[in-house]
Amino acid sequence: MPSTLRPLALALLPVLLLAVLLIGACGGDEGGETATVPGAVPAPLPPGVTAYEIAGTTPLEKVAPDDSEDLHNVFRLSENVVSGGEPHGEEALKKIADMGVKTILSVDGKTPEEKTAAKYGLRYVHVPIHYSGIDVPERLRIAKTFRELEGPFYVHCFHGRHRGPAAAAIGRIVLDGVSRERAAAEMRQWCGTSKKYAGLYETIARAPLPTPADTQAYSWDFPSAHEFEGLRHAMIGISRIHDHLQALSRRSWAVDPNHPDLNAANETDQLVGIFKTAKALSEMQRKPEDFQAWMRESVERSEALLATLREPPTGTAEHEVWTQAATEACDAVSARCTACHEVYRNQ
Ligand code: HEC
């Protein structure tokens, strides 16, 4: 470089550097077509087609979940938001910490393992929601968590399929600035949220979402545990046992070498106990007749399953018949969960 040009080049250097920095800061803005004002929330989508249909209109590229024994259906939706199932045990919490996550948001009913999570530098926030949709205070708590606590966030329910992905979708909108259509599409096409939970889809498509001013004004201290009593508490226990039984049923009731401690008859014995406790709850007297009938049948059907499981035959020929009978008895229990939920939980 001729020596006369050198001062000019030096003078221009800061300008160039500034330009590079500015371009860098503006690049990589996800969903940039919608997030024009920082922190603005998109307006509810107009009525018409169902939110589930909206979630199917823009095809997303196929993404497979990260699935392991102790951590199911994990999707990294963005730098900031990971959606998945409940972490089972310390190893799973370590995996979450290894993803760089700082805060775990549970929207499931079960009390989180907050002390173990803290060992890995993870903060737990508990906002249990329903399958029927996310109401106003819950939306405020979820949005406030995303806006005011340290990310990245791991958002989970029990299986990481329905309620968790809906809460994660709120994070995608308020934190990442994606459109409601995109957030709903991720629930349906990636996480596999069922069409049955129309209320969860409607929340993402059409519920008013809190603005930054709303969440700032909302006073709430991010509790790490909310404990339930009564029917909801019973359901949390029932669902975990039911999961074990379904897994054993899929293995034709053979012991799982990864969980040699899981014994089908012992699990069912516990299930019978919780259903009986639930049936005896005082709140049960106020329930409609069909509700009470499903609860009675649940006790009877789980007792029938227990009777079958306690008498495995010795011969191979009989064993196949027994396996089939146990699976049918287990399906009969599940049928009552589905029937009661359809009317009293999902809508
Ligand atoms: C007689 C009705 C009835 C039966 C039978 C029933 N449930 Fe429920 N379940 C409910 C209701 C009602 C709720 C919602 C409770 C609430 O949110 O207050 C619920 C909630 C749940 C929840 C959500 C808990 C949470 O995190 O808030 C799960 C999971 C669940 N049930 C699993 C099951 C399974 C599995 C079975 C069968 C083995 C079953 N339930 C049988 C009525 C029933």
XYZ file of C-alpha atoms and ligand atoms in Angstrom:
390
model
C 0.000 0.000 0.000
C 1.470 3.414 -0.949
C 2.377 5.301 2.179
C 0.042 8.208 1.253
C -3.048 5.946 1.410
C -2.215 4.432 4.750
C -3.734 7.228 6.913
C -6.966 7.028 4.926
C -7.226 3.259 5.411
C -6.625 3.684 9.140
C -9.297 6.360 9.330
C -11.798 4.104 7.589
C -11.092 1.071 9.750
C -13.429 2.003 12.655
C -16.227 2.742 10.164
C -15.788 -0.666 8.580
C -15.717 -2.389 11.961
C -18.891 -0.635 13.035
C -20.629 -1.687 9.820
C -19.627 -5.319 10.370
C -20.883 -5.202 13.962
C -24.207 -3.697 12.951
C -24.805 -6.278 10.220
C -23.911 -9.021 12.684
C -26.350 -7.724 15.277
C -29.251 -7.576 12.840
C -28.607 -10.903 11.141
C -30.108 -14.234 12.215
C -33.361 -12.618 13.276
C -35.726 -15.575 13.273
C -39.244 -15.126 12.027
C -38.277 -11.591 11.050
C -41.375 -11.186 8.911
C -43.550 -10.763 12.008
C -41.401 -9.323 14.793
C -41.071 -5.708 13.743
C -41.453 -4.038 17.133
C -39.247 -5.691 19.775
C -41.381 -7.620 22.251
C -44.648 -6.974 20.392
C -47.055 -9.910 20.469
C -48.925 -10.925 17.317
C -52.678 -10.298 17.276
C -55.014 -13.290 17.586
C -55.665 -14.980 14.238
C -59.142 -14.416 12.816
C -61.860 -17.025 13.449
C -62.668 -19.543 10.731
C -60.697 -22.733 10.299
C -59.633 -24.588 13.443
C -56.268 -23.836 14.965
C -55.270 -27.452 14.319
C -55.860 -26.920 10.595
C -53.814 -23.722 10.675
C -50.997 -25.769 12.217
C -51.016 -28.010 9.151
C -51.020 -25.381 6.397
C -47.311 -24.516 6.274
C -45.276 -27.700 5.946
C -42.120 -27.711 8.062
C -39.027 -29.718 7.223
C -39.053 -33.141 8.898
C -37.191 -33.220 12.200
C -36.842 -36.324 14.363
C -36.916 -35.951 18.141
C -34.052 -36.832 20.438
C -35.471 -39.775 22.294
C -33.833 -41.649 25.114
C -35.005 -43.893 27.918
C -34.945 -41.093 30.489
C -35.812 -38.091 28.279
C -38.473 -38.348 25.582
C -39.560 -36.407 22.528
C -36.932 -33.662 22.786
C -37.000 -30.959 20.104
C -34.645 -28.006 20.018
C -37.120 -25.466 18.657
C -34.561 -22.634 18.738
C -31.468 -21.403 20.560
C -33.771 -20.319 23.380
C -36.450 -22.986 23.605
C -36.275 -26.780 23.937
C -39.462 -28.848 24.241
C -39.514 -32.358 25.680
C -40.757 -34.903 28.190
C -40.291 -35.071 31.940
C -36.673 -35.781 32.919
C -36.593 -39.181 34.625
C -33.756 -39.113 37.145
C -30.533 -37.264 37.686
C -28.859 -38.381 34.464
C -31.665 -36.785 32.446
C -31.274 -33.492 34.299
C -27.567 -33.590 33.525
C -28.394 -34.044 29.830
C -30.602 -30.961 30.002
C -27.808 -28.961 31.638
C -25.428 -30.183 28.920
C -27.745 -28.629 26.323
C -26.876 -25.272 27.881
C -30.301 -24.900 29.481
C -30.544 -22.575 32.500
C -34.252 -22.725 33.367
C -36.695 -25.640 33.273
C -40.385 -24.806 33.005
C -42.695 -27.671 33.973
C -46.352 -27.377 33.020
C -47.170 -30.867 34.318
C -48.999 -31.479 37.593
C -46.199 -33.446 39.260
C -43.959 -31.630 41.746
C -40.566 -31.118 40.047
C -37.217 -32.480 41.282
C -35.984 -28.982 41.954
C -33.143 -29.883 44.364
C -31.523 -32.355 41.977
C -31.922 -29.869 39.129
C -30.203 -27.189 41.224
C -27.111 -29.429 41.487
C -26.662 -28.886 37.758
C -27.259 -25.153 37.901
C -30.826 -25.518 36.641
C -33.650 -23.420 38.008
C -37.136 -24.995 38.042
C -40.356 -23.059 37.560
C -43.673 -24.879 37.927
C -46.797 -23.686 36.118
C -49.160 -26.676 35.919
C -51.674 -26.244 33.106
C -54.685 -28.201 31.884
C -55.225 -30.145 28.674
C -58.179 -27.918 27.847
C -56.096 -24.794 27.128
C -53.899 -22.200 28.841
C -55.836 -19.593 30.831
C -54.985 -15.923 31.441
C -52.941 -16.242 34.684
C -51.106 -19.251 33.271
C -50.240 -17.330 30.111
C -48.924 -14.466 32.233
C -46.750 -16.823 34.290
C -45.397 -18.660 31.279
C -44.630 -15.470 29.322
C -43.101 -13.839 32.413
C -40.809 -16.827 32.898
C -39.585 -16.608 29.312
C -39.093 -12.852 29.446
C -37.536 -12.463 32.862
C -35.549 -15.609 33.685
C -32.337 -16.813 32.142
C -32.536 -18.997 29.041
C -32.214 -21.299 27.233
C -35.400 -22.904 28.527
C -36.370 -26.581 28.657
C -40.168 -26.812 28.679
C -41.822 -30.072 29.678
C -45.043 -31.782 30.664
C -45.194 -35.546 31.249
C -44.666 -37.000 27.765
C -43.580 -33.780 26.038
C -46.342 -34.070 23.475
C -49.260 -31.823 24.295
C -49.146 -29.328 27.157
C -45.343 -28.830 27.107
C -45.187 -28.002 23.382
C -48.070 -25.525 23.817
C -46.174 -23.687 26.569
C -42.995 -23.844 24.467
C -44.984 -22.290 21.602
C -45.644 -19.255 23.815
C -41.881 -18.978 24.279
C -41.346 -19.170 20.534
C -43.731 -16.260 20.060
C -42.730 -13.954 22.935
C -39.010 -14.715 22.916
C -38.161 -15.659 19.343
C -40.780 -13.504 17.628
C -42.166 -16.256 15.394
C -45.714 -16.059 14.077
C -48.615 -17.879 15.729
C -48.949 -20.055 12.611
C -45.326 -21.145 12.875
C -45.551 -21.867 16.610
C -48.705 -23.967 16.099
C -47.081 -25.780 13.158
C -44.166 -26.825 15.392
C -46.618 -28.237 17.955
C -48.386 -30.317 15.351
C -45.669 -31.258 12.872
C -42.691 -31.678 15.196
C -43.823 -32.344 18.758
C -46.889 -34.349 17.707
C -49.509 -32.529 19.808
C -52.780 -34.388 19.321
C -55.782 -32.949 17.505
C -57.782 -34.007 20.607
C -56.400 -31.014 22.502
C -58.090 -28.330 20.443
C -57.930 -25.897 23.389
C -54.134 -25.935 23.421
C -54.022 -25.121 19.695
C -56.650 -22.407 20.113
C -54.563 -20.760 22.840
C -51.601 -20.454 20.492
C -53.659 -19.292 17.511
C -56.233 -17.008 19.089
C -55.752 -16.217 22.785
C -54.506 -12.714 23.570
C -50.907 -13.029 24.717
C -49.489 -10.782 27.450
C -47.380 -7.837 26.322
C -44.025 -7.108 27.990
C -45.777 -4.404 30.038
C -48.378 -6.963 31.190
C -45.779 -9.444 32.383
C -43.705 -6.709 34.021
C -46.709 -5.481 35.985
C -47.704 -9.024 37.008
C -46.381 -9.807 40.456
C -45.343 -13.436 40.801
C -42.175 -14.987 42.165
C -41.612 -18.056 39.926
C -42.358 -20.845 42.449
C -40.540 -24.101 41.799
C -43.280 -26.365 43.110
C -47.026 -26.385 43.264
C -48.442 -29.397 45.077
C -51.885 -30.733 44.348
C -54.354 -32.590 46.473
C -57.435 -34.627 45.702
C -58.315 -35.879 42.260
C -55.533 -34.101 40.434
C -52.921 -35.515 42.795
C -54.375 -38.998 42.248
C -54.247 -38.523 38.458
C -50.556 -37.648 38.576
C -49.785 -40.944 40.349
C -52.185 -42.918 38.170
C -50.657 -41.642 34.941
C -47.135 -42.727 35.870
C -48.223 -46.243 36.829
C -50.404 -46.503 33.737
C -47.379 -45.609 31.618
C -45.348 -48.437 33.155
C -48.183 -50.887 32.530
C -48.533 -49.845 28.906
C -44.801 -50.284 28.379
C -44.957 -53.784 29.904
C -48.016 -54.615 27.817
C -46.066 -53.722 24.649
C -43.383 -56.200 25.772
C -46.026 -58.934 26.149
C -45.564 -58.586 29.906
C -41.943 -59.760 29.881
C -39.671 -58.095 32.459
C -37.829 -55.104 30.992
C -34.058 -55.681 31.451
C -33.624 -51.896 31.730
C -36.175 -51.803 34.566
C -35.966 -55.193 36.267
C -37.557 -53.619 39.344
C -40.820 -52.929 37.491
C -43.259 -55.677 38.303
C -46.615 -55.553 36.536
C -48.620 -57.006 39.428
C -47.040 -54.646 41.985
C -47.693 -51.662 39.729
C -51.304 -52.696 39.229
C -51.709 -53.211 42.962
C -50.705 -49.567 43.443
C -53.042 -48.502 40.659
C -55.974 -50.201 42.367
C -55.025 -48.423 45.606
C -54.960 -44.961 44.023
C -58.203 -45.512 42.111
C -59.880 -46.600 45.351
C -58.565 -43.509 47.143
C -59.777 -41.321 44.283
C -63.201 -42.938 44.310
C -63.521 -42.243 48.036
C -62.617 -38.532 47.754
C -65.315 -36.209 49.042
C -65.228 -34.240 45.777
C -66.428 -37.403 44.025
C -69.911 -37.016 45.511
C -70.361 -33.788 43.573
C -69.416 -35.425 40.268
C -72.060 -36.395 37.710
C -73.238 -39.994 37.490
C -71.222 -40.922 34.373
C -68.037 -39.605 36.003
C -68.660 -41.708 39.107
C -69.445 -44.736 36.958
C -66.132 -44.431 35.092
C -64.331 -44.172 38.411
C -66.099 -47.298 39.757
C -65.283 -49.156 36.556
C -61.658 -48.056 36.808
C -61.409 -49.711 40.220
C -63.103 -52.875 38.931
C -61.063 -53.064 35.738
C -57.761 -52.543 37.487
C -58.711 -55.230 40.004
C -59.481 -57.584 37.124
C -56.087 -56.806 35.570
C -54.422 -57.496 38.909
C -56.179 -60.885 39.202
C -54.937 -61.870 35.734
C -51.382 -60.681 36.322
C -51.145 -62.579 39.611
C -51.785 -65.886 37.892
C -49.357 -66.381 35.035
C -49.584 -69.955 33.688
C -46.637 -72.309 33.512
C -47.061 -73.921 30.064
C -46.008 -72.085 26.878
C -49.324 -72.632 25.086
C -51.303 -71.155 27.969
C -48.801 -68.341 28.258
C -49.846 -66.833 24.962
C -53.507 -66.893 25.947
C -52.619 -65.298 29.277
C -50.547 -62.563 27.616
C -53.461 -61.727 25.386
C -55.873 -61.671 28.315
C -53.592 -59.361 30.323
C -53.275 -56.961 27.389
C -57.038 -56.872 26.943
C -57.534 -56.276 30.662
C -55.009 -53.421 30.524
C -56.741 -51.909 27.469
C -60.018 -52.043 29.380
C -58.444 -49.868 32.103
C -57.102 -47.404 29.496
C -60.501 -47.179 27.817
C -61.934 -45.644 31.027
C -59.161 -43.025 31.181
C -59.949 -41.998 27.620
C -63.717 -42.000 28.086
C -63.680 -39.849 31.217
C -61.029 -37.451 29.884
C -62.891 -36.858 26.650
C -65.825 -35.412 28.578
C -64.260 -34.022 31.762
C -60.655 -33.110 31.026
C -59.811 -32.333 27.418
C -62.314 -29.656 26.457
C -63.629 -40.773 36.139
C -62.817 -39.864 35.375
C -61.369 -40.130 35.141
C -60.731 -41.346 34.960
C -61.315 -42.736 34.965
C -59.339 -41.022 34.745
N -59.128 -39.665 34.791
Fe -57.353 -38.688 34.549
N -58.238 -36.913 34.903
C -59.591 -36.733 35.132
C -59.862 -35.321 35.343
C -61.221 -34.687 35.626
C -58.613 -34.652 35.239
C -58.328 -33.149 35.388
C -58.060 -32.858 36.832
C -57.734 -31.392 37.069
O -56.992 -30.821 36.276
O -58.186 -30.859 38.070
C -57.628 -35.686 34.963
C -56.279 -35.423 34.813
C -55.363 -36.360 34.398
C -53.980 -36.040 34.084
C -53.324 -34.678 34.150
C -52.653 -34.474 35.496
C -51.933 -33.134 35.556
O -50.715 -33.107 35.295
O -52.591 -32.133 35.828
C -53.407 -37.220 33.694
C -51.988 -37.401 33.220
C -54.394 -38.266 33.811
N -55.593 -37.703 34.229
C -54.193 -39.612 33.540
C -55.143 -40.618 33.697
C -54.948 -42.019 33.374
C -53.679 -42.587 32.786
C -56.105 -42.678 33.678
C -56.424 -44.140 33.535
C -55.490 -45.114 34.019
C -57.051 -41.680 34.148
N -56.426 -40.449 34.160
C -58.356 -41.982 34.530
C -60.576 -37.710 35.162
C -60.344 -39.079 35.025
